[in-house]
Short mmCIF file of C-alpha atoms in Angstrom, two decimals:
data_model
loop_
_atom_site.label_atom_id
_atom_site.label_comp_id
_atom_site.label_asym_id
_atom_site.label_seq_id
_atom_site.Cartn_x
_atom_site.Cartn_y
_atom_site.Cartn_z
CA MET A 30 -21.31 15.59 19.46
CA ASP A 31 -18.16 14.74 21.39
CA PRO A 32 -16.77 11.61 19.68
CA THR A 33 -15.04 10.52 22.89
CA LYS A 34 -18.32 10.16 24.83
CA GLY A 35 -21.37 7.99 24.63
CA ALA A 36 -22.13 4.38 23.81
CA ARG A 37 -21.22 2.83 20.50
CA MET A 38 -22.92 -0.08 18.81
CA THR A 39 -20.72 -2.70 17.19
CA VAL A 40 -19.71 -1.49 13.74
CA ARG A 41 -19.81 -4.12 10.99
CA ILE A 42 -16.94 -3.55 8.56
CA GLY A 43 -16.95 -5.38 5.24
CA VAL A 44 -13.59 -5.87 3.52
CA ILE A 45 -13.61 -6.64 -0.19
CA GLY A 46 -10.66 -8.90 -0.96
CA GLY A 47 -9.39 -11.87 1.00
CA GLY A 48 -5.62 -11.31 0.87
CA GLN A 49 -3.04 -10.78 3.59
CA LEU A 50 -4.06 -7.17 4.24
CA ALA A 51 -7.58 -8.28 5.17
CA ARG A 52 -6.05 -11.09 7.23
CA MET A 53 -4.01 -8.62 9.27
CA MET A 54 -7.12 -6.53 10.00
CA ILE A 55 -8.71 -9.42 11.89
CA ALA A 56 -6.81 -9.15 15.19
CA PRO A 57 -7.19 -5.37 15.62
CA ALA A 58 -10.88 -5.65 14.70
CA VAL A 59 -11.37 -8.11 17.55
CA GLU A 60 -9.44 -5.84 19.92
CA LEU A 61 -11.56 -2.82 18.93
CA GLY A 62 -14.83 -4.71 19.23
CA LEU A 63 -15.55 -4.39 15.52
CA ASP A 64 -17.36 -7.05 13.50
CA LEU A 65 -15.08 -7.75 10.52
CA ARG A 66 -16.48 -9.56 7.49
CA VAL A 67 -14.60 -10.42 4.31
CA LEU A 68 -15.67 -11.02 0.71
CA ALA A 69 -12.93 -13.34 -0.53
CA GLU A 70 -12.29 -14.11 -4.17
CA ASP A 71 -11.79 -17.84 -3.53
CA GLU A 72 -11.96 -20.42 -0.79
CA GLY A 73 -8.88 -20.81 1.40
CA MET A 74 -7.48 -17.31 0.93
CA ALA A 75 -5.26 -15.56 3.48
CA ALA A 76 -8.22 -13.92 5.28
CA GLN A 77 -10.35 -17.08 5.39
CA LEU A 78 -10.78 -16.74 9.17
CA ALA A 79 -13.10 -13.78 8.56
CA ALA A 80 -14.43 -14.73 5.12
CA THR A 81 -18.22 -14.61 5.40
CA ALA A 82 -18.71 -14.66 1.62
CA VAL A 83 -16.85 -15.90 -1.44
CA GLY A 84 -17.47 -14.35 -4.84
CA ASP A 85 -16.45 -12.06 -7.67
CA TYR A 86 -15.80 -8.49 -6.51
CA ARG A 87 -16.47 -7.36 -10.09
CA ASP A 88 -20.08 -8.59 -9.96
CA LEU A 89 -22.49 -5.96 -8.68
CA ASP A 90 -25.09 -8.42 -7.34
CA THR A 91 -22.41 -10.29 -5.38
CA VAL A 92 -21.02 -7.11 -3.86
CA ARG A 93 -24.47 -5.70 -3.14
CA ALA A 94 -25.44 -8.86 -1.25
CA PHE A 95 -22.24 -8.63 0.80
CA ALA A 96 -22.72 -4.92 1.51
CA ALA A 97 -26.29 -5.44 2.71
CA ASP A 98 -25.05 -6.93 5.99
CA VAL A 99 -22.36 -4.37 6.91
CA ASP A 100 -22.19 -0.74 7.96
CA VAL A 101 -19.16 0.30 5.93
CA ILE A 102 -17.19 -1.18 3.02
CA THR A 103 -13.42 -0.99 2.72
CA PHE A 104 -10.78 -2.87 0.73
CA ASP A 105 -7.85 -5.28 0.67
CA HIS A 106 -7.01 -3.99 -2.86
CA GLU A 107 -8.02 -1.21 -5.27
CA HIS A 108 -9.43 -3.34 -8.11
CA VAL A 109 -13.20 -3.11 -7.54
CA PRO A 110 -14.66 -1.51 -10.70
CA GLN A 111 -15.91 2.05 -10.54
CA ASP A 112 -19.43 1.16 -11.67
CA VAL A 113 -19.74 -1.30 -8.77
CA LEU A 114 -18.41 1.24 -6.28
CA ARG A 115 -20.69 4.02 -7.50
CA ALA A 116 -23.71 1.71 -7.41
CA LEU A 117 -22.97 0.99 -3.74
CA VAL A 118 -22.73 4.69 -2.97
CA ALA A 119 -26.02 5.30 -4.81
CA ASP A 120 -27.56 2.56 -2.64
CA GLY A 121 -26.54 4.53 0.46
CA VAL A 122 -23.65 2.27 1.46
CA GLN A 123 -20.70 3.92 3.22
CA VAL A 124 -17.60 3.18 1.13
CA HIS A 125 -14.16 4.17 2.49
CA PRO A 126 -12.21 5.14 0.55
CA GLY A 127 -14.94 6.11 -1.88
CA PRO A 128 -14.88 5.83 -5.67
CA ASP A 129 -13.98 9.49 -6.16
CA ALA A 130 -10.74 8.84 -4.26
CA LEU A 131 -10.07 5.28 -5.44
CA GLN A 132 -10.08 6.30 -9.10
CA TYR A 133 -6.67 7.90 -8.50
CA ALA A 134 -5.23 4.65 -7.17
CA GLN A 135 -6.84 2.64 -9.97
CA ASP A 136 -5.59 4.68 -12.92
CA LYS A 137 -2.08 6.14 -12.91
CA LEU A 138 -2.82 8.61 -15.71
CA VAL A 139 -5.79 10.00 -13.78
CA MET A 140 -3.57 10.16 -10.70
CA ARG A 141 -0.79 12.06 -12.47
CA ALA A 142 -3.22 14.61 -13.88
CA ARG A 143 -4.85 15.24 -10.51
CA LEU A 144 -1.54 15.51 -8.64
CA ALA A 145 -0.44 18.06 -11.22
CA GLU A 146 -3.57 20.09 -10.47
CA LEU A 147 -2.73 19.92 -6.75
CA GLY A 148 0.82 21.09 -7.40
CA VAL A 149 2.34 17.97 -5.86
CA PRO A 150 5.99 17.34 -6.91
CA GLN A 151 6.24 14.39 -9.30
CA PRO A 152 8.34 13.17 -12.24
CA GLU A 153 7.84 14.54 -15.74
CA TRP A 154 5.12 12.45 -17.38
CA ALA A 155 2.91 12.16 -20.44
CA ALA A 156 0.12 10.03 -21.84
CA VAL A 157 1.45 8.32 -24.97
CA CYS A 158 -0.68 6.51 -27.54
CA ASP A 159 1.96 5.08 -29.87
CA ALA A 160 5.68 4.46 -30.31
CA ALA A 161 6.25 7.83 -31.96
CA GLU A 162 4.80 9.74 -29.01
CA LEU A 163 6.85 7.64 -26.61
CA GLN A 164 10.00 8.28 -28.63
CA ALA A 165 9.36 12.02 -28.52
CA PHE A 166 9.02 11.82 -24.72
CA ILE A 167 12.24 9.80 -24.48
CA ASP A 168 14.11 12.35 -26.59
CA GLU A 169 12.88 15.19 -24.37
CA ASN A 170 13.78 13.42 -21.11
CA GLY A 171 17.37 12.24 -21.28
CA GLY A 172 17.09 9.29 -23.63
CA ALA A 173 15.12 6.91 -21.41
CA ALA A 174 11.68 6.58 -19.87
CA VAL A 175 9.66 4.42 -17.53
CA VAL A 176 6.53 3.11 -19.26
CA LYS A 177 3.58 1.92 -17.18
CA THR A 178 0.21 0.39 -17.94
CA PRO A 179 -2.17 2.83 -16.23
CA ARG A 180 -4.32 0.15 -14.60
CA GLY A 181 -3.66 -3.08 -12.75
CA GLY A 182 0.12 -3.07 -12.25
CA TYR A 183 1.70 -3.85 -8.87
CA ASP A 184 4.96 -5.22 -7.44
CA GLY A 185 6.86 -4.30 -10.60
CA LYS A 186 4.26 -5.70 -13.00
CA GLY A 187 3.12 -3.42 -15.83
CA VAL A 188 6.33 -1.37 -15.61
CA ARG A 189 9.37 -1.32 -17.89
CA VAL A 190 12.32 0.96 -18.63
CA VAL A 191 12.74 1.75 -22.33
CA ARG A 192 15.21 3.68 -24.43
CA ALA A 193 13.28 3.50 -27.69
CA GLY A 194 9.59 3.92 -28.41
CA SER A 195 9.52 0.61 -30.24
CA GLU A 196 10.32 -1.26 -27.01
CA ALA A 197 6.70 -0.82 -25.88
CA GLU A 198 5.14 -1.72 -29.24
CA ASP A 199 3.60 -4.91 -27.80
CA TRP A 200 1.75 -2.85 -25.18
CA PHE A 201 0.59 -0.26 -27.71
CA SER A 202 -0.83 -3.02 -29.91
CA THR A 203 -3.23 -4.05 -27.15
CA LEU A 204 -4.62 -0.57 -26.47
CA SER A 205 -8.23 0.20 -27.28
CA ASP A 206 -9.15 3.40 -29.13
CA GLY A 207 -8.65 6.40 -26.87
CA ASP A 208 -6.41 4.55 -24.40
CA ALA A 209 -2.81 5.45 -23.63
CA LEU A 210 0.21 4.33 -21.68
CA LEU A 211 1.90 6.43 -19.00
CA ALA A 212 5.44 7.58 -19.75
CA GLU A 213 7.52 8.96 -16.89
CA GLU A 214 11.02 10.33 -16.72
CA LEU A 215 13.60 7.85 -15.47
CA VAL A 216 14.25 9.55 -12.14
CA SER A 217 17.81 9.56 -10.84
CA PHE A 218 17.13 8.78 -7.19
CA THR A 219 19.26 7.90 -4.21
CA ARG A 220 16.58 5.85 -2.46
CA GLU A 221 12.86 5.23 -2.18
CA LEU A 222 10.77 6.48 0.71
CA ALA A 223 7.17 6.13 1.82
CA GLN A 224 4.86 8.41 3.74
CA GLN A 225 1.70 7.06 5.32
CA VAL A 226 -1.21 9.08 6.62
CA ALA A 227 -4.65 8.13 7.89
CA ARG A 228 -7.77 10.25 7.42
CA ARG A 229 -11.24 9.92 8.92
CA PRO A 230 -14.41 10.84 6.99
CA SER A 231 -14.78 13.71 9.43
CA GLY A 232 -11.43 15.06 8.19
CA ASP A 233 -9.00 14.31 11.03
CA ILE A 234 -5.55 13.26 9.75
CA VAL A 235 -2.51 11.70 11.41
CA ALA A 236 0.88 11.02 9.82
CA TYR A 237 3.36 8.20 10.41
CA PRO A 238 7.14 8.63 10.39
CA LEU A 239 8.77 8.79 6.97
CA VAL A 240 10.31 5.39 6.12
CA GLU A 241 12.88 4.05 3.68
CA THR A 242 11.83 1.18 1.43
CA VAL A 243 14.26 -1.21 -0.28
CA GLN A 244 13.02 -2.73 -3.53
CA ARG A 245 14.34 -5.89 -5.18
CA ASP A 246 13.09 -6.89 -8.65
CA GLY A 247 10.25 -4.40 -8.30
CA VAL A 248 9.07 -5.86 -4.98
CA CYS A 249 9.42 -4.27 -1.55
CA ALA A 250 11.99 -6.33 0.37
CA GLU A 251 12.74 -4.24 3.47
CA VAL A 252 11.47 -1.15 5.28
CA ILE A 253 13.38 0.93 7.82
CA ALA A 254 11.48 3.25 10.16
CA PRO A 255 12.26 6.05 10.47
CA ALA A 256 14.21 6.59 7.25
CA PRO A 257 17.90 6.90 8.27
CA GLY A 258 19.77 10.12 7.60
CA THR A 259 16.70 12.07 6.60
CA THR A 260 16.77 15.84 7.09
CA ASP A 261 14.07 17.70 8.99
CA ARG A 262 13.16 19.40 5.72
CA HIS A 263 12.52 16.07 4.00
CA VAL A 264 10.38 14.87 6.89
CA LEU A 265 8.28 18.04 6.76
CA VAL A 266 7.99 17.96 2.96
CA ALA A 267 6.94 14.30 2.89
CA GLU A 268 4.32 14.77 5.59
CA ARG A 269 2.97 17.85 3.85
CA ILE A 270 2.70 15.89 0.59
CA GLY A 271 0.87 13.05 2.33
CA ARG A 272 -1.60 15.36 4.00
CA GLN A 273 -2.12 17.39 0.82
CA ILE A 274 -2.91 14.27 -1.20
CA ALA A 275 -5.24 12.79 1.44
CA GLU A 276 -7.22 16.02 1.64
CA GLY A 277 -7.05 16.88 -2.06
CA LEU A 278 -8.24 13.44 -3.19
CA GLY A 279 -10.67 12.93 -0.32
CA VAL A 280 -9.02 9.73 0.89
CA THR A 281 -10.56 7.96 3.90
CA GLY A 282 -8.61 5.21 5.64
CA MET A 283 -4.90 4.60 5.22
CA LEU A 284 -2.97 6.27 2.39
CA ALA A 285 0.57 5.26 1.42
CA VAL A 286 2.52 7.67 -0.77
CA GLU A 287 5.55 6.05 -2.40
CA LEU A 288 8.31 8.61 -2.95
CA PHE A 289 11.67 9.11 -4.67
CA GLU A 290 14.49 11.03 -2.99
CA THR A 291 16.43 12.38 -5.94
CA ASP A 292 20.14 13.03 -6.45
CA ASP A 293 19.46 16.76 -6.07
CA GLU A 294 17.52 16.20 -2.81
CA ARG A 295 14.01 16.62 -4.15
CA ILE A 296 11.07 14.49 -3.00
CA LEU A 297 8.85 13.23 -5.86
CA VAL A 298 5.66 11.16 -5.73
CA ASN A 299 5.94 7.76 -7.37
CA GLU A 300 2.67 5.91 -6.66
CA LEU A 301 -0.29 5.81 -4.24
CA ALA A 302 -2.07 3.06 -2.32
CA MET A 303 -5.36 3.72 -0.51
CA ARG A 304 -5.28 0.89 2.03
CA PRO A 305 -2.75 -0.58 4.44
CA HIS A 306 0.51 -1.03 2.57
CA ASN A 307 3.69 -3.08 2.71
CA SER A 308 5.64 0.05 3.68
CA GLY A 309 3.59 0.23 6.89
CA HIS A 310 3.90 -3.34 8.18
CA TRP A 311 6.65 -2.19 10.56
CA SER A 312 4.00 -0.27 12.52
CA GLN A 313 2.37 -3.46 13.83
CA GLU A 314 5.04 -3.62 16.53
CA GLY A 315 6.90 -0.37 15.86
CA ALA A 316 4.16 2.23 16.44
CA VAL A 317 1.63 2.85 19.19
CA THR A 318 -1.12 2.29 16.61
CA GLY A 319 -0.39 -0.13 13.77
CA GLN A 320 -1.63 0.64 10.30
CA PHE A 321 -4.28 -2.12 10.32
CA GLU A 322 -5.89 -0.86 13.51
CA GLN A 323 -5.59 2.69 12.21
CA HIS A 324 -7.32 1.81 8.95
CA LEU A 325 -10.25 0.30 10.83
CA ARG A 326 -10.47 3.30 13.14
CA ALA A 327 -10.46 5.64 10.17
CA VAL A 328 -13.08 3.89 8.03
CA ALA A 329 -15.35 3.50 11.09
CA ASP A 330 -14.80 7.22 11.80
CA LEU A 331 -13.41 6.47 15.26
CA PRO A 332 -10.78 8.68 16.93
CA LEU A 333 -7.40 8.01 15.35
CA GLY A 334 -4.57 6.49 17.37
CA SER A 335 -1.09 7.79 18.09
CA THR A 336 1.50 7.12 15.39
CA ARG A 337 4.42 7.58 17.79
CA PRO A 338 7.24 5.02 17.38
CA ARG A 339 7.66 2.55 20.24
CA ALA A 340 11.41 2.21 19.65
CA PRO A 341 14.16 4.25 18.00
CA TRP A 342 14.27 1.80 15.06
CA SER A 343 11.89 -0.65 13.43
CA VAL A 344 12.76 -2.88 10.49
CA MET A 345 10.44 -5.02 8.37
CA VAL A 346 11.84 -7.74 6.11
CA ASN A 347 9.52 -9.55 3.72
CA ILE A 348 9.60 -13.33 3.42
CA LEU A 349 9.65 -13.69 -0.34
CA GLY A 350 9.01 -17.05 -1.94
CA GLY A 351 9.21 -19.22 1.17
CA PRO A 352 11.09 -22.50 1.54
CA THR A 353 11.95 -24.50 -1.55
CA GLU A 354 11.25 -27.69 0.39
CA GLY A 355 8.62 -28.29 3.04
CA ALA A 356 6.00 -25.94 4.43
CA LEU A 357 6.44 -22.48 5.90
CA GLU A 358 5.05 -23.74 9.20
CA ASP A 359 7.92 -26.22 9.52
CA ARG A 360 10.37 -23.34 9.99
CA PHE A 361 8.65 -21.63 12.92
CA THR A 362 10.20 -23.52 15.81
CA GLN A 363 13.79 -22.80 14.84
CA ALA A 364 13.05 -19.22 13.78
CA LEU A 365 11.37 -18.39 17.08
CA ALA A 366 14.06 -20.14 19.11
CA GLU A 367 16.95 -18.46 17.30
CA HIS A 368 15.39 -14.98 17.15
CA PRO A 369 13.14 -14.32 20.15
CA GLU A 370 13.25 -10.56 19.44
CA ALA A 371 11.54 -11.03 16.07
CA LYS A 372 7.80 -10.90 15.44
CA VAL A 373 6.81 -13.20 12.59
CA HIS A 374 3.69 -12.66 10.49
CA THR A 375 2.72 -15.24 7.88
CA TYR A 376 -0.10 -15.02 5.35
CA GLY A 377 -1.37 -18.58 5.00
CA LYS A 378 -0.04 -18.73 1.45
CA ALA A 379 1.75 -21.60 -0.25
CA PRO A 380 5.42 -20.92 -1.11
CA ARG A 381 6.10 -19.72 -4.65
CA PRO A 382 9.13 -17.93 -6.11
CA GLY A 383 8.86 -14.18 -5.57
CA ARG A 384 5.56 -14.41 -3.66
CA LYS A 385 5.07 -12.45 -0.45
CA VAL A 386 4.27 -15.18 2.08
CA GLY A 387 5.02 -13.27 5.27
CA HIS A 388 7.20 -10.71 6.96
CA VAL A 389 9.32 -10.20 10.06
CA ASN A 390 9.36 -7.13 12.29
CA VAL A 391 12.13 -6.26 14.74
CA THR A 392 12.46 -3.14 16.91
CA GLY A 393 15.38 -1.87 18.97
CA ASP A 394 17.91 0.81 19.83
CA ASP A 395 20.73 -0.08 17.42
CA LEU A 396 19.89 -0.01 13.71
CA ASP A 397 22.62 -2.44 12.64
CA ASP A 398 21.50 -5.00 15.21
CA VAL A 399 17.84 -4.58 14.27
CA VAL A 400 18.54 -5.01 10.54
CA TYR A 401 20.71 -8.07 11.15
CA THR A 402 18.13 -9.75 13.37
CA ALA A 403 15.24 -9.07 10.99
CA ARG A 404 17.13 -10.43 8.00
CA ALA A 405 18.35 -13.48 9.88
CA ALA A 406 14.84 -14.29 11.16
CA ALA A 407 13.36 -13.92 7.66
CA ASP A 408 16.07 -16.16 6.23
CA GLU A 409 14.90 -18.99 8.49
CA PHE A 410 11.83 -19.29 6.24
CA LEU A 411 13.74 -19.54 2.94
#
């Protein structure tokens, strides 16, 4: 059947998780005529405007009841347990991305093993069960290593750089029998990049421009699209990696591949996210089809939108922490008056040190001007 012809009934999309990513799906869902429903963890979360249920995403009965009233399930985060996901699939619920794909975003050791099978370039790595095994890995890889808890870490949490196996002894002491930590080589990189792709269940894939991400204290602070000074070879390699991973893991929806550009000009895979991602917020104003609309198109198996940039440069700057005094909303009038070129997105979250409470997008022809304006607009909220 030609997907561009014929009538379409309203698709009911259920999002598990009530954070800012679900919040930013609301507007494009309205524009696309989709019925968006959210299972939030608590009352008053960022996506409360679309929260039709509140409950524990780890509880099968709660998730089953939520899924009964939607056509497809997708996610604001990757933390829904595998047994819950597989029960939904067994019930006949469409889940995008499905558990077979999500397992690679949920467990970094499983991810590393599968990427190795696919031949995707990545850092040297090993599963280590005790300090002695970690020390052996450190000795074989230049005297240092990055140690990660395989599950649950984000925004720099569950990650530490060590130069002796004993420096992770506290983590080893909490492991259950048969569990391990992930040890990775400490990559000498010049910068971090990110490649986003979107894939429909029917297999169609589109790729976004390769972007540069700037991290501070393990948290994404800024994104520049496209990545400045990137060679055609790097662009082709990054897109090929993104497409290879999306197809090889069977990802449906948005996929973000976080990358290292090394001193010797290699591109290595750092981590994966199977949902809209901070590295793609620039696309809300900077691309023909923003990542939140694209994710909804993909999980509903609708034709994918163009990823073409709308301007030569787009810059996203996160609002981290928020104001130390007063509410975030108190800063809007001055920010909008001083920086009319900026698009401000806030998440309905209370200020807290280090917390992502919003972001600013600016597009334009001159990179220096765009960066300056985005930073200045974000600073109005601090």
